[in-house]
PDB file of C-alpha atoms (C1' of nucleotides) in Angstrom:
ATOM      1  CA  MET A   1     -39.306 -34.556 -81.505  1.00  0.00           C
ATOM      2  CA  ASN A   2     -39.880 -30.900 -82.129  1.00  0.00           C
ATOM      3  CA  TYR A   3     -42.403 -28.577 -80.590  1.00  0.00           C
ATOM      4  CA  TRP A   4     -44.451 -25.844 -82.226  1.00  0.00           C
ATOM      5  CA  LEU A   5     -47.187 -23.365 -81.571  1.00  0.00           C
ATOM      6  CA  VAL A   6     -49.945 -22.409 -83.965  1.00  0.00           C
ATOM      7  CA  LYS A   7     -52.250 -19.474 -83.555  1.00  0.00           C
ATOM      8  CA  SER A   8     -55.824 -19.213 -84.631  1.00  0.00           C
ATOM      9  CA  GLU A   9     -58.663 -16.862 -83.975  1.00  0.00           C
ATOM     10  CA  PRO A  10     -61.313 -19.038 -82.338  1.00  0.00           C
ATOM     11  CA  GLU A  11     -64.036 -17.301 -84.338  1.00  0.00           C
ATOM     12  CA  THR A  12     -62.367 -18.615 -87.479  1.00  0.00           C
ATOM     13  CA  TYR A  13     -61.042 -21.973 -86.337  1.00  0.00           C
ATOM     14  CA  SER A  14     -61.056 -22.955 -82.684  1.00  0.00           C
ATOM     15  CA  TRP A  15     -59.787 -25.889 -80.678  1.00  0.00           C
ATOM     16  CA  ASP A  16     -63.373 -27.168 -80.604  1.00  0.00           C
ATOM     17  CA  THR A  17     -63.525 -26.948 -84.395  1.00  0.00           C
ATOM     18  CA  LEU A  18     -60.469 -29.165 -84.595  1.00  0.00           C
ATOM     19  CA  VAL A  19     -61.974 -31.678 -82.174  1.00  0.00           C
ATOM     20  CA  LYS A  20     -65.265 -31.658 -84.065  1.00  0.00           C
ATOM     21  CA  GLU A  21     -63.585 -32.222 -87.412  1.00  0.00           C
ATOM     22  CA  TRP A  22     -61.780 -35.226 -86.039  1.00  0.00           C
ATOM     23  CA  LYS A  23     -65.014 -36.728 -84.787  1.00  0.00           C
ATOM     24  CA  GLU A  24     -66.639 -36.291 -88.167  1.00  0.00           C
ATOM     25  CA  LYS A  25     -63.913 -37.128 -90.676  1.00  0.00           C
ATOM     26  CA  PRO A  26     -60.723 -38.442 -89.129  1.00  0.00           C
ATOM     27  CA  VAL A  27     -57.646 -38.662 -91.326  1.00  0.00           C
ATOM     28  CA  THR A  28     -57.367 -42.217 -92.560  1.00  0.00           C
ATOM     29  CA  SER A  29     -54.807 -41.759 -95.295  1.00  0.00           C
ATOM     30  CA  ASP A  30     -52.031 -39.308 -96.017  1.00  0.00           C
ATOM     31  CA  LYS A  31     -53.189 -39.180 -99.628  1.00  0.00           C
ATOM     32  CA  LEU A  32     -56.539 -37.765 -98.613  1.00  0.00           C
ATOM     33  CA  ALA A  33     -55.082 -35.339 -96.116  1.00  0.00           C
ATOM     34  CA  GLY A  34     -56.194 -32.313 -98.080  1.00  0.00           C
ATOM     35  CA  LYS A  35     -59.814 -33.262 -97.596  1.00  0.00           C
ATOM     36  CA  GLN A  36     -59.675 -34.477 -94.051  1.00  0.00           C
ATOM     37  CA  ALA A  37     -59.673 -33.207 -90.507  1.00  0.00           C
ATOM     38  CA  GLY A  38     -57.298 -30.697 -89.019  1.00  0.00           C
ATOM     39  CA  ARG A  39     -55.924 -29.260 -92.220  1.00  0.00           C
ATOM     40  CA  TRP A  40     -53.727 -26.330 -91.320  1.00  0.00           C
ATOM     41  CA  ASP A  41     -53.878 -24.205 -94.431  1.00  0.00           C
ATOM     42  CA  GLY A  42     -54.055 -20.596 -95.494  1.00  0.00           C
ATOM     43  CA  VAL A  43     -50.605 -19.674 -94.212  1.00  0.00           C
ATOM     44  CA  ARG A  44     -49.245 -16.881 -96.405  1.00  0.00           C
ATOM     45  CA  ASN A  45     -46.126 -15.874 -94.604  1.00  0.00           C
ATOM     46  CA  TYR A  46     -42.742 -17.305 -95.518  1.00  0.00           C
ATOM     47  CA  GLN A  47     -41.423 -17.737 -92.011  1.00  0.00           C
ATOM     48  CA  ALA A  48     -44.594 -19.484 -90.911  1.00  0.00           C
ATOM     49  CA  ARG A  49     -44.499 -21.580 -94.087  1.00  0.00           C
ATOM     50  CA  ASN A  50     -40.925 -22.635 -93.360  1.00  0.00           C
ATOM     51  CA  ASN A  51     -42.016 -23.793 -89.942  1.00  0.00           C
ATOM     52  CA  LEU A  52     -44.887 -25.799 -91.439  1.00  0.00           C
ATOM     53  CA  GLN A  53     -42.420 -27.470 -93.782  1.00  0.00           C
ATOM     54  CA  ALA A  54     -40.162 -28.378 -90.893  1.00  0.00           C
ATOM     55  CA  MET A  55     -42.924 -30.149 -88.986  1.00  0.00           C
ATOM     56  CA  LYS A  56     -42.525 -33.898 -88.667  1.00  0.00           C
ATOM     57  CA  LYS A  57     -45.159 -36.487 -87.994  1.00  0.00           C
ATOM     58  CA  GLY A  58     -45.561 -36.834 -84.248  1.00  0.00           C
ATOM     59  CA  ASP A  59     -44.310 -33.334 -83.371  1.00  0.00           C
ATOM     60  CA  LYS A  60     -46.334 -31.693 -80.633  1.00  0.00           C
ATOM     61  CA  VAL A  61     -48.150 -28.455 -81.362  1.00  0.00           C
ATOM     62  CA  LEU A  62     -49.493 -26.000 -78.834  1.00  0.00           C
ATOM     63  CA  PHE A  63     -52.813 -24.567 -79.988  1.00  0.00           C
ATOM     64  CA  TYR A  64     -53.200 -20.887 -79.174  1.00  0.00           C
ATOM     65  CA  HIS A  65     -56.347 -18.797 -79.394  1.00  0.00           C
ATOM     66  CA  SER A  66     -55.539 -15.289 -80.563  1.00  0.00           C
ATOM     67  CA  VAL A  67     -57.709 -12.161 -80.174  1.00  0.00           C
ATOM     68  CA  ILE A  68     -60.428 -13.954 -78.176  1.00  0.00           C
ATOM     69  CA  GLY A  69     -59.093 -15.919 -75.251  1.00  0.00           C
ATOM     70  CA  LYS A  70     -55.439 -15.150 -75.889  1.00  0.00           C
ATOM     71  CA  ALA A  71     -54.319 -18.408 -74.360  1.00  0.00           C
ATOM     72  CA  VAL A  72     -52.799 -21.761 -75.143  1.00  0.00           C
ATOM     73  CA  VAL A  73     -55.773 -24.079 -74.940  1.00  0.00           C
ATOM     74  CA  GLY A  74     -54.688 -27.477 -76.171  1.00  0.00           C
ATOM     75  CA  ILE A  75     -52.053 -29.829 -77.473  1.00  0.00           C
ATOM     76  CA  ALA A  76     -52.192 -31.178 -80.990  1.00  0.00           C
ATOM     77  CA  GLN A  77     -49.914 -33.413 -82.961  1.00  0.00           C
ATOM     78  CA  VAL A  78     -48.702 -33.445 -86.556  1.00  0.00           C
ATOM     79  CA  VAL A  79     -50.286 -36.381 -88.384  1.00  0.00           C
ATOM     80  CA  VAL A  80     -49.597 -35.461 -92.013  1.00  0.00           C
ATOM     81  CA  GLU A  81     -46.480 -33.593 -93.066  1.00  0.00           C
ATOM     82  CA  HIS A  82     -46.545 -30.721 -95.530  1.00  0.00           C
ATOM     83  CA  TYR A  83     -48.169 -30.894 -98.944  1.00  0.00           C
ATOM     84  CA  PRO A  84     -49.326 -28.147-101.358  1.00  0.00           C
ATOM     85  CA  ASP A  85     -52.032 -25.981 -99.814  1.00  0.00           C
ATOM     86  CA  PRO A  86     -55.322 -26.945-101.534  1.00  0.00           C
ATOM     87  CA  THR A  87     -56.790 -23.507-100.889  1.00  0.00           C
ATOM     88  CA  ILE A  88     -54.524 -21.758-103.374  1.00  0.00           C
ATOM     89  CA  ASP A  89     -53.090 -22.480-106.800  1.00  0.00           C
ATOM     90  CA  ASP A  90     -49.549 -21.560-105.881  1.00  0.00           C
ATOM     91  CA  PRO A  91     -46.893 -24.148-105.055  1.00  0.00           C
ATOM     92  CA  ARG A  92     -45.158 -21.830-102.604  1.00  0.00           C
ATOM     93  CA  TRP A  93     -47.717 -22.487 -99.882  1.00  0.00           C
ATOM     94  CA  VAL A  94     -48.208 -25.678 -97.918  1.00  0.00           C
ATOM     95  CA  ALA A  95     -50.568 -27.284 -95.435  1.00  0.00           C
ATOM     96  CA  VAL A  96     -50.230 -29.978 -92.779  1.00  0.00           C
ATOM     97  CA  ASN A  97     -52.802 -31.898 -90.762  1.00  0.00           C
ATOM     98  CA  LEU A  98     -53.062 -31.657 -87.004  1.00  0.00           C
ATOM     99  CA  LYS A  99     -54.829 -33.965 -84.613  1.00  0.00           C
ATOM    100  CA  PRO A 100     -56.042 -32.955 -81.164  1.00  0.00           C
ATOM    101  CA  VAL A 101     -54.183 -34.778 -78.398  1.00  0.00           C
ATOM    102  CA  LYS A 102     -55.691 -33.174 -75.348  1.00  0.00           C
ATOM    103  CA  LYS A 103     -57.273 -30.017 -74.120  1.00  0.00           C
ATOM    104  CA  LEU A 104     -55.273 -28.296 -71.399  1.00  0.00           C
ATOM    105  CA  LYS A 105     -56.778 -28.581 -67.943  1.00  0.00           C
ATOM    106  CA  ASN A 106     -56.279 -24.852 -67.528  1.00  0.00           C
ATOM    107  CA  ALA A 107     -55.629 -22.595 -70.501  1.00  0.00           C
ATOM    108  CA  VAL A 108     -52.319 -20.747 -70.214  1.00  0.00           C
ATOM    109  CA  SER A 109     -52.903 -17.097 -70.984  1.00  0.00           C
ATOM    110  CA  LEU A 110     -50.660 -14.740 -72.889  1.00  0.00           C
ATOM    111  CA  GLU A 111     -50.384 -12.695 -69.712  1.00  0.00           C
ATOM    112  CA  THR A 112     -49.067 -15.708 -67.821  1.00  0.00           C
ATOM    113  CA  VAL A 113     -46.564 -16.409 -70.577  1.00  0.00           C
ATOM    114  CA  LYS A 114     -45.401 -12.799 -70.606  1.00  0.00           C
ATOM    115  CA  ASN A 115     -45.006 -12.688 -66.855  1.00  0.00           C
ATOM    116  CA  ASN A 116     -43.108 -15.944 -66.624  1.00  0.00           C
ATOM    117  CA  LYS A 117     -39.356 -15.555 -66.666  1.00  0.00           C
ATOM    118  CA  ASP A 118     -38.866 -18.903 -68.410  1.00  0.00           C
ATOM    119  CA  LEU A 119     -41.337 -18.097 -71.172  1.00  0.00           C
ATOM    120  CA  SER A 120     -40.695 -14.440 -71.890  1.00  0.00           C
ATOM    121  CA  GLU A 121     -38.407 -15.332 -74.815  1.00  0.00           C
ATOM    122  CA  MET A 122     -41.114 -17.267 -76.606  1.00  0.00           C
ATOM    123  CA  PHE A 123     -41.993 -16.186 -80.129  1.00  0.00           C
ATOM    124  CA  LEU A 124     -45.487 -15.622 -78.798  1.00  0.00           C
ATOM    125  CA  VAL A 125     -44.050 -12.670 -76.898  1.00  0.00           C
ATOM    126  CA  THR A 126     -41.191 -11.537 -79.118  1.00  0.00           C
ATOM    127  CA  HIS A 127     -42.757 -12.157 -82.560  1.00  0.00           C
ATOM    128  CA  SER A 128     -46.416 -12.034 -81.735  1.00  0.00           C
ATOM    129  CA  ARG A 129     -47.559 -11.964 -85.338  1.00  0.00           C
ATOM    130  CA  LEU A 130     -45.899 -15.171 -86.473  1.00  0.00           C
ATOM    131  CA  SER A 131     -48.703 -17.705 -86.835  1.00  0.00           C
ATOM    132  CA  VAL A 132     -46.600 -20.867 -86.828  1.00  0.00           C
ATOM    133  CA  GLN A 133     -43.749 -20.804 -84.359  1.00  0.00           C
ATOM    134  CA  PRO A 134     -41.107 -23.140 -82.996  1.00  0.00           C
ATOM    135  CA  VAL A 135     -41.237 -23.824 -79.253  1.00  0.00           C
ATOM    136  CA  LYS A 136     -38.360 -25.040 -77.124  1.00  0.00           C
ATOM    137  CA  GLU A 137     -38.787 -28.269 -75.195  1.00  0.00           C
ATOM    138  CA  LYS A 138     -38.279 -26.410 -71.929  1.00  0.00           C
ATOM    139  CA  GLU A 139     -40.984 -23.931 -72.876  1.00  0.00           C
ATOM    140  CA  TYR A 140     -43.358 -26.691 -73.897  1.00  0.00           C
ATOM    141  CA  LYS A 141     -42.885 -28.477 -70.595  1.00  0.00           C
ATOM    142  CA  LYS A 142     -43.315 -25.262 -68.663  1.00  0.00           C
ATOM    143  CA  ILE A 143     -46.599 -24.521 -70.395  1.00  0.00           C
ATOM    144  CA  LEU A 144     -47.862 -27.987 -69.539  1.00  0.00           C
ATOM    145  CA  LYS A 145     -46.820 -27.515 -65.953  1.00  0.00           C
ATOM    146  CA  LEU A 146     -48.643 -24.185 -65.759  1.00  0.00           C
ATOM    147  CA  SER A 147     -51.757 -25.751 -67.227  1.00  0.00           C
ATOM    148  CA  GLY A 148     -51.863 -28.304 -64.441  1.00  0.00           C
ATOM    149  CA  ASP A 149     -51.315 -31.268 -66.749  1.00  0.00           C
TER     150      ASP A 149
ATOM    151  C1'  DG B   1     -62.649  -0.006 -82.530  1.00  0.00           C
ATOM    152  C1'  DC B   2     -58.016   1.693 -82.613  1.00  0.00           C
ATOM    153  C1'  DC B   3     -53.591   1.488 -84.047  1.00  0.00           C
ATOM    154  C1'  DA B   4     -48.665  -0.190 -83.772  1.00  0.00           C
ATOM    155  C1'  DA B   5     -45.971  -3.513 -85.819  1.00  0.00           C
ATOM    156  C1'  DC B   6     -44.908  -5.863 -89.533  1.00  0.00           C
ATOM    157  C1'  DG B   7     -44.934  -8.104 -94.158  1.00  0.00           C
ATOM    158  C1'  DT B   8     -45.816  -7.520 -99.002  1.00  0.00           C
ATOM    159  C1'  DT B   9     -46.348  -5.096-103.281  1.00  0.00           C
ATOM    160  C1'  DG B  10     -45.125  -2.375-106.973  1.00  0.00           C
ATOM    161  C1'  DG B  11     -43.478   2.027-109.020  1.00  0.00           C
ATOM    162  C1'  DC B  12     -39.377   4.248-109.871  1.00  0.00           C
TER     163       DC B  12
ATOM    164  C1'  DG C   1     -32.698  -2.294-105.002  1.00  0.00           C
ATOM    165  C1'  DC C   2     -35.138   1.225-102.456  1.00  0.00           C
ATOM    166  C1'  DC C   3     -38.975   2.661-100.173  1.00  0.00           C
ATOM    167  C1'  DA C   4     -43.797   4.501 -99.997  1.00  0.00           C
ATOM    168  C1'  DA C   5     -48.183   2.706 -99.895  1.00  0.00           C
ATOM    169  C1'  DC C   6     -50.997  -0.581 -98.488  1.00  0.00           C
ATOM    170  C1'  DG C   7     -53.098  -4.641 -96.106  1.00  0.00           C
ATOM    171  C1'  DT C   8     -53.222  -7.660 -92.182  1.00  0.00           C
ATOM    172  C1'  DT C   9     -52.551  -9.191 -87.564  1.00  0.00           C
ATOM    173  C1'  DG C  10     -53.509  -9.105 -82.968  1.00  0.00           C
ATOM    174  C1'  DG C  11     -52.939  -6.826 -78.415  1.00  0.00           C
ATOM    175  C1'  DC C  12     -55.001  -3.302 -75.942  1.00  0.00           C
TER     176       DC C  12
END
DNA sequence: GCCAACGTTGGC
DNA sequence: GCCAACGTTGGC
């Protein structure tokens, strides 16, 4: 089991958007993944792409709201592993599908992460622009603890 | 809204 | 292959 963190501006695609998509058109088949809920696409950065490609079904994914909120707000899970990104005609880029697992009881803010000794090495702090990041198990557990879950 | 940090592009 | 120019991200 690996852990990840994805960032999204809530005005573009929020945690609630993900939840809503899953209510309306849940993923029923890997083959249809490109048309179904929770498609994580549009990544155009090689490092982020590499992380998407490394995601395995069942991996846990922290969902972070950038710009507005600036906090980890929920936990998602990888349900479909990488396939060519349907939003671009270029085989270099890939998408995965994420499913909401649960909303955090209390969002864990960037400020909290920065001020926490155990979390200050997170990519969120050290490589703030990377949109798909690996998270260490210890960090994942710490975030959950801070959220009150 | 500003701007620093960073990644990408393309001319040479 | 270097690097200036440019575009984007995201915190402040």
